[in-house]
């Protein structure tokens, strides 16, 4: 939200971009391919104690690579940007890593290490300006019995919550996860 207050043109630009993408034929329109395989589910948050999930179905996926704490590559070639958070940046060129950047990446790699089924679930906006799928990521035998990656990173203090409209379906739950890390003085949240 804080980004839109500084640059309200982002929302208009995003809407314009999405309308252009929708005009592409399905073979050139990654959003159409995503919509065919996963249903945006932004209606209601499911609360299982303190579990962050949206009501609806997720798409079973396989992760090929972890780029950093908030970006993944799926085996089908799609890049996924986690919703609802930001993690410290890994250094590039002569720039050093931000504090906790390596820890965040290792935590994501560890999240996937046990070989459980991985699920993605979209919210309102399917793609970002870089063409990455915007999604929540889970692991578990089914969506109903899964663990939310963003919630895990936030509660560990390895990320901070970022609410960017229109993808606000889990914003209250993820803000609560960040608050837990802050109260405990963990990582970059503390």
PDB file of C-alpha atoms in Angstrom:
ATOM      1  CA  UNK A   1       0.000   0.000   0.000  1.00  0.00           C
ATOM      2  CA  UNK A   2       2.782   2.394   0.836  1.00  0.00           C
ATOM      3  CA  UNK A   3       4.051   2.188  -2.743  1.00  0.00           C
ATOM      4  CA  UNK A   4       0.724   3.244  -4.220  1.00  0.00           C
ATOM      5  CA  UNK A   5       0.549   6.308  -1.984  1.00  0.00           C
ATOM      6  CA  UNK A   6       3.872   7.452  -3.421  1.00  0.00           C
ATOM      7  CA  UNK A   7       3.093   6.379  -6.978  1.00  0.00           C
ATOM      8  CA  UNK A   8      -0.666   6.071  -7.643  1.00  0.00           C
ATOM      9  CA  UNK A   9       0.064   5.641 -11.325  1.00  0.00           C
ATOM     10  CA  UNK A  10       1.197   2.071 -10.550  1.00  0.00           C
ATOM     11  CA  UNK A  11      -2.375   0.867 -10.128  1.00  0.00           C
ATOM     12  CA  UNK A  12      -3.465   2.453 -13.413  1.00  0.00           C
ATOM     13  CA  UNK A  13      -0.395   1.108 -15.209  1.00  0.00           C
ATOM     14  CA  UNK A  14      -1.006  -2.373 -13.836  1.00  0.00           C
ATOM     15  CA  UNK A  15      -4.625  -2.326 -14.998  1.00  0.00           C
ATOM     16  CA  UNK A  16      -3.555  -1.139 -18.456  1.00  0.00           C
ATOM     17  CA  UNK A  17      -0.909  -3.879 -18.682  1.00  0.00           C
ATOM     18  CA  UNK A  18      -3.387  -6.567 -17.622  1.00  0.00           C
ATOM     19  CA  UNK A  19      -5.895  -5.424 -20.255  1.00  0.00           C
ATOM     20  CA  UNK A  20      -3.186  -5.663 -22.932  1.00  0.00           C
ATOM     21  CA  UNK A  21      -2.174  -9.149 -21.793  1.00  0.00           C
ATOM     22  CA  UNK A  22      -5.809 -10.268 -21.936  1.00  0.00           C
ATOM     23  CA  UNK A  23      -5.931  -9.343 -25.640  1.00  0.00           C
ATOM     24  CA  UNK A  24      -3.092 -11.719 -26.561  1.00  0.00           C
ATOM     25  CA  UNK A  25      -3.955 -15.113 -28.054  1.00  0.00           C
ATOM     26  CA  UNK A  26      -3.923 -17.888 -25.426  1.00  0.00           C
ATOM     27  CA  UNK A  27      -0.636 -19.304 -26.757  1.00  0.00           C
ATOM     28  CA  UNK A  28       1.091 -15.957 -26.107  1.00  0.00           C
ATOM     29  CA  UNK A  29      -0.897 -15.065 -23.016  1.00  0.00           C
ATOM     30  CA  UNK A  30       0.664 -16.563 -19.880  1.00  0.00           C
ATOM     31  CA  UNK A  31      -2.228 -15.224 -17.809  1.00  0.00           C
ATOM     32  CA  UNK A  32      -4.722 -17.275 -19.834  1.00  0.00           C
ATOM     33  CA  UNK A  33      -2.578 -20.379 -19.293  1.00  0.00           C
ATOM     34  CA  UNK A  34      -2.478 -19.716 -15.546  1.00  0.00           C
ATOM     35  CA  UNK A  35      -6.218 -19.040 -15.355  1.00  0.00           C
ATOM     36  CA  UNK A  36      -6.863 -22.348 -17.108  1.00  0.00           C
ATOM     37  CA  UNK A  37      -4.863 -24.280 -14.500  1.00  0.00           C
ATOM     38  CA  UNK A  38      -5.597 -22.378 -11.302  1.00  0.00           C
ATOM     39  CA  UNK A  39      -8.533 -20.431 -10.065  1.00  0.00           C
ATOM     40  CA  UNK A  40      -7.965 -17.057  -8.449  1.00  0.00           C
ATOM     41  CA  UNK A  41      -9.492 -17.360  -5.021  1.00  0.00           C
ATOM     42  CA  UNK A  42      -9.710 -14.020  -3.336  1.00  0.00           C
ATOM     43  CA  UNK A  43     -13.042 -14.287  -1.633  1.00  0.00           C
ATOM     44  CA  UNK A  44     -12.389 -15.419   1.907  1.00  0.00           C
ATOM     45  CA  UNK A  45      -9.493 -16.303   4.190  1.00  0.00           C
ATOM     46  CA  UNK A  46      -9.654 -19.769   5.694  1.00  0.00           C
ATOM     47  CA  UNK A  47      -8.591 -19.736   9.332  1.00  0.00           C
ATOM     48  CA  UNK A  48      -7.131 -22.929  10.791  1.00  0.00           C
ATOM     49  CA  UNK A  49      -5.949 -21.469  14.075  1.00  0.00           C
ATOM     50  CA  UNK A  50      -3.260 -19.163  12.702  1.00  0.00           C
ATOM     51  CA  UNK A  51      -2.960 -20.727   9.239  1.00  0.00           C
ATOM     52  CA  UNK A  52      -2.938 -18.309   6.287  1.00  0.00           C
ATOM     53  CA  UNK A  53      -4.806 -19.610   3.228  1.00  0.00           C
ATOM     54  CA  UNK A  54      -7.409 -18.435   0.772  1.00  0.00           C
ATOM     55  CA  UNK A  55     -10.569 -20.380   0.183  1.00  0.00           C
ATOM     56  CA  UNK A  56     -10.462 -22.246  -3.102  1.00  0.00           C
ATOM     57  CA  UNK A  57      -8.201 -24.531  -5.037  1.00  0.00           C
ATOM     58  CA  UNK A  58      -4.479 -24.389  -5.578  1.00  0.00           C
ATOM     59  CA  UNK A  59      -2.355 -25.609  -8.440  1.00  0.00           C
ATOM     60  CA  UNK A  60       0.100 -28.443  -7.781  1.00  0.00           C
ATOM     61  CA  UNK A  61       3.554 -27.448  -9.066  1.00  0.00           C
ATOM     62  CA  UNK A  62       7.201 -28.504  -8.931  1.00  0.00           C
ATOM     63  CA  UNK A  63       9.948 -26.040  -8.013  1.00  0.00           C
ATOM     64  CA  UNK A  64      13.097 -26.138 -10.143  1.00  0.00           C
ATOM     65  CA  UNK A  65      15.074 -23.325  -8.496  1.00  0.00           C
ATOM     66  CA  UNK A  66      14.992 -20.850  -5.636  1.00  0.00           C
ATOM     67  CA  UNK A  67      16.321 -17.495  -6.875  1.00  0.00           C
ATOM     68  CA  UNK A  68      16.091 -15.737  -3.515  1.00  0.00           C
ATOM     69  CA  UNK A  69      13.747 -15.459  -0.559  1.00  0.00           C
ATOM     70  CA  UNK A  70      10.740 -14.310  -2.585  1.00  0.00           C
ATOM     71  CA  UNK A  71      11.248 -15.591  -6.158  1.00  0.00           C
ATOM     72  CA  UNK A  72      11.069 -19.146  -7.525  1.00  0.00           C
ATOM     73  CA  UNK A  73      11.384 -20.911 -10.857  1.00  0.00           C
ATOM     74  CA  UNK A  74       8.897 -23.696 -11.524  1.00  0.00           C
ATOM     75  CA  UNK A  75       9.803 -26.761 -13.574  1.00  0.00           C
ATOM     76  CA  UNK A  76       7.387 -25.627 -16.311  1.00  0.00           C
ATOM     77  CA  UNK A  77       9.481 -22.442 -16.747  1.00  0.00           C
ATOM     78  CA  UNK A  78       7.211 -19.971 -14.952  1.00  0.00           C
ATOM     79  CA  UNK A  79       8.723 -17.603 -12.410  1.00  0.00           C
ATOM     80  CA  UNK A  80       6.754 -17.069  -9.206  1.00  0.00           C
ATOM     81  CA  UNK A  81       6.941 -13.975  -7.011  1.00  0.00           C
ATOM     82  CA  UNK A  82       5.612 -14.612  -3.520  1.00  0.00           C
ATOM     83  CA  UNK A  83       2.689 -12.429  -2.506  1.00  0.00           C
ATOM     84  CA  UNK A  84       2.438 -10.424   0.670  1.00  0.00           C
ATOM     85  CA  UNK A  85       6.090 -10.076   1.565  1.00  0.00           C
ATOM     86  CA  UNK A  86       9.512  -8.882   0.599  1.00  0.00           C
ATOM     87  CA  UNK A  87      12.800 -10.454   1.610  1.00  0.00           C
ATOM     88  CA  UNK A  88      16.264  -8.899   1.827  1.00  0.00           C
ATOM     89  CA  UNK A  89      18.053  -8.715  -1.523  1.00  0.00           C
ATOM     90  CA  UNK A  90      21.052 -10.820  -2.484  1.00  0.00           C
ATOM     91  CA  UNK A  91      23.999  -8.701  -3.611  1.00  0.00           C
ATOM     92  CA  UNK A  92      24.696  -8.275  -7.315  1.00  0.00           C
ATOM     93  CA  UNK A  93      27.941  -7.185  -8.846  1.00  0.00           C
ATOM     94  CA  UNK A  94      29.847  -5.229  -6.227  1.00  0.00           C
ATOM     95  CA  UNK A  95      26.798  -4.712  -4.005  1.00  0.00           C
ATOM     96  CA  UNK A  96      26.831  -6.839  -0.846  1.00  0.00           C
ATOM     97  CA  UNK A  97      23.931  -8.992   0.316  1.00  0.00           C
ATOM     98  CA  UNK A  98      21.417  -7.253   2.550  1.00  0.00           C
ATOM     99  CA  UNK A  99      21.275  -8.612   6.104  1.00  0.00           C
ATOM    100  CA  UNK A 100      19.404 -11.942   6.265  1.00  0.00           C
ATOM    101  CA  UNK A 101      19.252 -12.345   2.442  1.00  0.00           C
ATOM    102  CA  UNK A 102      21.159 -15.660   2.423  1.00  0.00           C
ATOM    103  CA  UNK A 103      19.209 -16.892   5.443  1.00  0.00           C
ATOM    104  CA  UNK A 104      15.913 -16.153   3.667  1.00  0.00           C
ATOM    105  CA  UNK A 105      17.014 -18.034   0.551  1.00  0.00           C
ATOM    106  CA  UNK A 106      18.197 -21.010   2.642  1.00  0.00           C
ATOM    107  CA  UNK A 107      14.901 -21.028   4.543  1.00  0.00           C
ATOM    108  CA  UNK A 108      12.983 -21.262   1.258  1.00  0.00           C
ATOM    109  CA  UNK A 109      15.270 -24.060   0.021  1.00  0.00           C
ATOM    110  CA  UNK A 110      14.754 -25.865   3.339  1.00  0.00           C
ATOM    111  CA  UNK A 111      10.971 -25.407   3.023  1.00  0.00           C
ATOM    112  CA  UNK A 112      11.067 -27.476  -0.182  1.00  0.00           C
ATOM    113  CA  UNK A 113      13.732 -29.987   0.945  1.00  0.00           C
ATOM    114  CA  UNK A 114      11.387 -32.615   2.399  1.00  0.00           C
ATOM    115  CA  UNK A 115       9.849 -33.418  -0.991  1.00  0.00           C
ATOM    116  CA  UNK A 116       6.235 -32.669  -0.043  1.00  0.00           C
ATOM    117  CA  UNK A 117       3.752 -31.582  -2.729  1.00  0.00           C
ATOM    118  CA  UNK A 118       4.007 -27.867  -3.534  1.00  0.00           C
ATOM    119  CA  UNK A 119       0.947 -25.752  -4.303  1.00  0.00           C
ATOM    120  CA  UNK A 120       0.490 -22.220  -5.584  1.00  0.00           C
ATOM    121  CA  UNK A 121      -2.620 -20.143  -5.103  1.00  0.00           C
ATOM    122  CA  UNK A 122      -3.246 -16.824  -6.828  1.00  0.00           C
ATOM    123  CA  UNK A 123      -5.147 -13.817  -5.546  1.00  0.00           C
ATOM    124  CA  UNK A 124      -6.690 -11.051  -7.716  1.00  0.00           C
ATOM    125  CA  UNK A 125      -3.776 -10.051  -9.967  1.00  0.00           C
ATOM    126  CA  UNK A 126      -2.088 -12.991 -11.704  1.00  0.00           C
ATOM    127  CA  UNK A 127       1.116 -11.433 -13.091  1.00  0.00           C
ATOM    128  CA  UNK A 128       3.496  -8.645 -12.117  1.00  0.00           C
ATOM    129  CA  UNK A 129       5.115  -6.170 -14.511  1.00  0.00           C
ATOM    130  CA  UNK A 130       7.978  -8.636 -15.086  1.00  0.00           C
ATOM    131  CA  UNK A 131       5.626 -11.428 -16.178  1.00  0.00           C
ATOM    132  CA  UNK A 132       6.094 -13.418 -12.963  1.00  0.00           C
ATOM    133  CA  UNK A 133       3.156 -15.311 -11.496  1.00  0.00           C
ATOM    134  CA  UNK A 134       2.033 -13.632  -8.254  1.00  0.00           C
ATOM    135  CA  UNK A 135       1.123 -16.421  -5.863  1.00  0.00           C
ATOM    136  CA  UNK A 136       1.000 -17.770  -2.354  1.00  0.00           C
ATOM    137  CA  UNK A 137       3.069 -20.955  -1.962  1.00  0.00           C
ATOM    138  CA  UNK A 138       2.228 -23.953   0.207  1.00  0.00           C
ATOM    139  CA  UNK A 139       3.518 -27.459   0.885  1.00  0.00           C
ATOM    140  CA  UNK A 140       1.606 -30.484   2.070  1.00  0.00           C
ATOM    141  CA  UNK A 141      -0.404 -33.483   0.921  1.00  0.00           C
ATOM    142  CA  UNK A 142      -3.331 -31.240  -0.006  1.00  0.00           C
ATOM    143  CA  UNK A 143      -4.222 -27.561   0.133  1.00  0.00           C
ATOM    144  CA  UNK A 144      -6.366 -28.282   3.181  1.00  0.00           C
ATOM    145  CA  UNK A 145      -3.374 -29.766   5.049  1.00  0.00           C
ATOM    146  CA  UNK A 146      -0.612 -27.466   3.856  1.00  0.00           C
ATOM    147  CA  UNK A 147       1.841 -24.936   5.315  1.00  0.00           C
ATOM    148  CA  UNK A 148       2.113 -21.385   3.924  1.00  0.00           C
ATOM    149  CA  UNK A 149       5.647 -20.350   2.863  1.00  0.00           C
ATOM    150  CA  UNK A 150       5.053 -16.607   3.258  1.00  0.00           C
ATOM    151  CA  UNK A 151       3.685 -17.090   6.769  1.00  0.00           C
ATOM    152  CA  UNK A 152       6.706 -19.253   7.628  1.00  0.00           C
ATOM    153  CA  UNK A 153       9.182 -16.600   6.412  1.00  0.00           C
ATOM    154  CA  UNK A 154       7.358 -13.772   8.178  1.00  0.00           C
ATOM    155  CA  UNK A 155       7.097 -15.612  11.499  1.00  0.00           C
ATOM    156  CA  UNK A 156      10.820 -16.456  11.247  1.00  0.00           C
ATOM    157  CA  UNK A 157      11.705 -12.773  10.803  1.00  0.00           C
ATOM    158  CA  UNK A 158      13.244 -13.395   7.369  1.00  0.00           C
ATOM    159  CA  UNK A 159      10.787 -11.149   5.498  1.00  0.00           C
ATOM    160  CA  UNK A 160       8.572  -8.164   6.049  1.00  0.00           C
ATOM    161  CA  UNK A 161       4.933  -7.894   5.126  1.00  0.00           C
ATOM    162  CA  UNK A 162       4.039  -5.822   2.062  1.00  0.00           C
ATOM    163  CA  UNK A 163       0.385  -5.318   1.116  1.00  0.00           C
ATOM    164  CA  UNK A 164       0.083  -4.381  -2.568  1.00  0.00           C
ATOM    165  CA  UNK A 165      -3.442  -3.981  -3.993  1.00  0.00           C
ATOM    166  CA  UNK A 166      -5.292  -5.741  -5.406  1.00  0.00           C
ATOM    167  CA  UNK A 167      -3.675  -8.869  -3.875  1.00  0.00           C
ATOM    168  CA  UNK A 168      -4.862  -8.345  -0.310  1.00  0.00           C
ATOM    169  CA  UNK A 169      -6.626 -11.648   0.375  1.00  0.00           C
ATOM    170  CA  UNK A 170      -4.130 -12.726   3.052  1.00  0.00           C
ATOM    171  CA  UNK A 171      -2.919  -9.285   4.142  1.00  0.00           C
ATOM    172  CA  UNK A 172      -4.376  -9.389   7.682  1.00  0.00           C
ATOM    173  CA  UNK A 173      -3.113 -12.917   8.355  1.00  0.00           C
ATOM    174  CA  UNK A 174       0.378 -12.181   6.975  1.00  0.00           C
ATOM    175  CA  UNK A 175       0.568  -8.905   8.920  1.00  0.00           C
ATOM    176  CA  UNK A 176      -0.193 -10.931  12.049  1.00  0.00           C
ATOM    177  CA  UNK A 177       2.644 -13.354  11.185  1.00  0.00           C
ATOM    178  CA  UNK A 178       5.062 -10.421  10.859  1.00  0.00           C
ATOM    179  CA  UNK A 179       3.831  -9.018  14.164  1.00  0.00           C
ATOM    180  CA  UNK A 180       4.721 -12.313  15.891  1.00  0.00           C
ATOM    181  CA  UNK A 181       8.321 -12.036  14.619  1.00  0.00           C
ATOM    182  CA  UNK A 182       8.547  -8.388  15.691  1.00  0.00           C
ATOM    183  CA  UNK A 183       7.283  -9.185  19.180  1.00  0.00           C
ATOM    184  CA  UNK A 184       9.865 -11.972  19.482  1.00  0.00           C
ATOM    185  CA  UNK A 185      12.666  -9.733  18.057  1.00  0.00           C
ATOM    186  CA  UNK A 186      13.434 -12.195  15.241  1.00  0.00           C
ATOM    187  CA  UNK A 187      15.535 -11.454  12.134  1.00  0.00           C
ATOM    188  CA  UNK A 188      14.924  -8.432   9.955  1.00  0.00           C
ATOM    189  CA  UNK A 189      11.495  -7.881  11.534  1.00  0.00           C
ATOM    190  CA  UNK A 190      12.808  -7.456  15.074  1.00  0.00           C
TER     191      UNK A 190
END
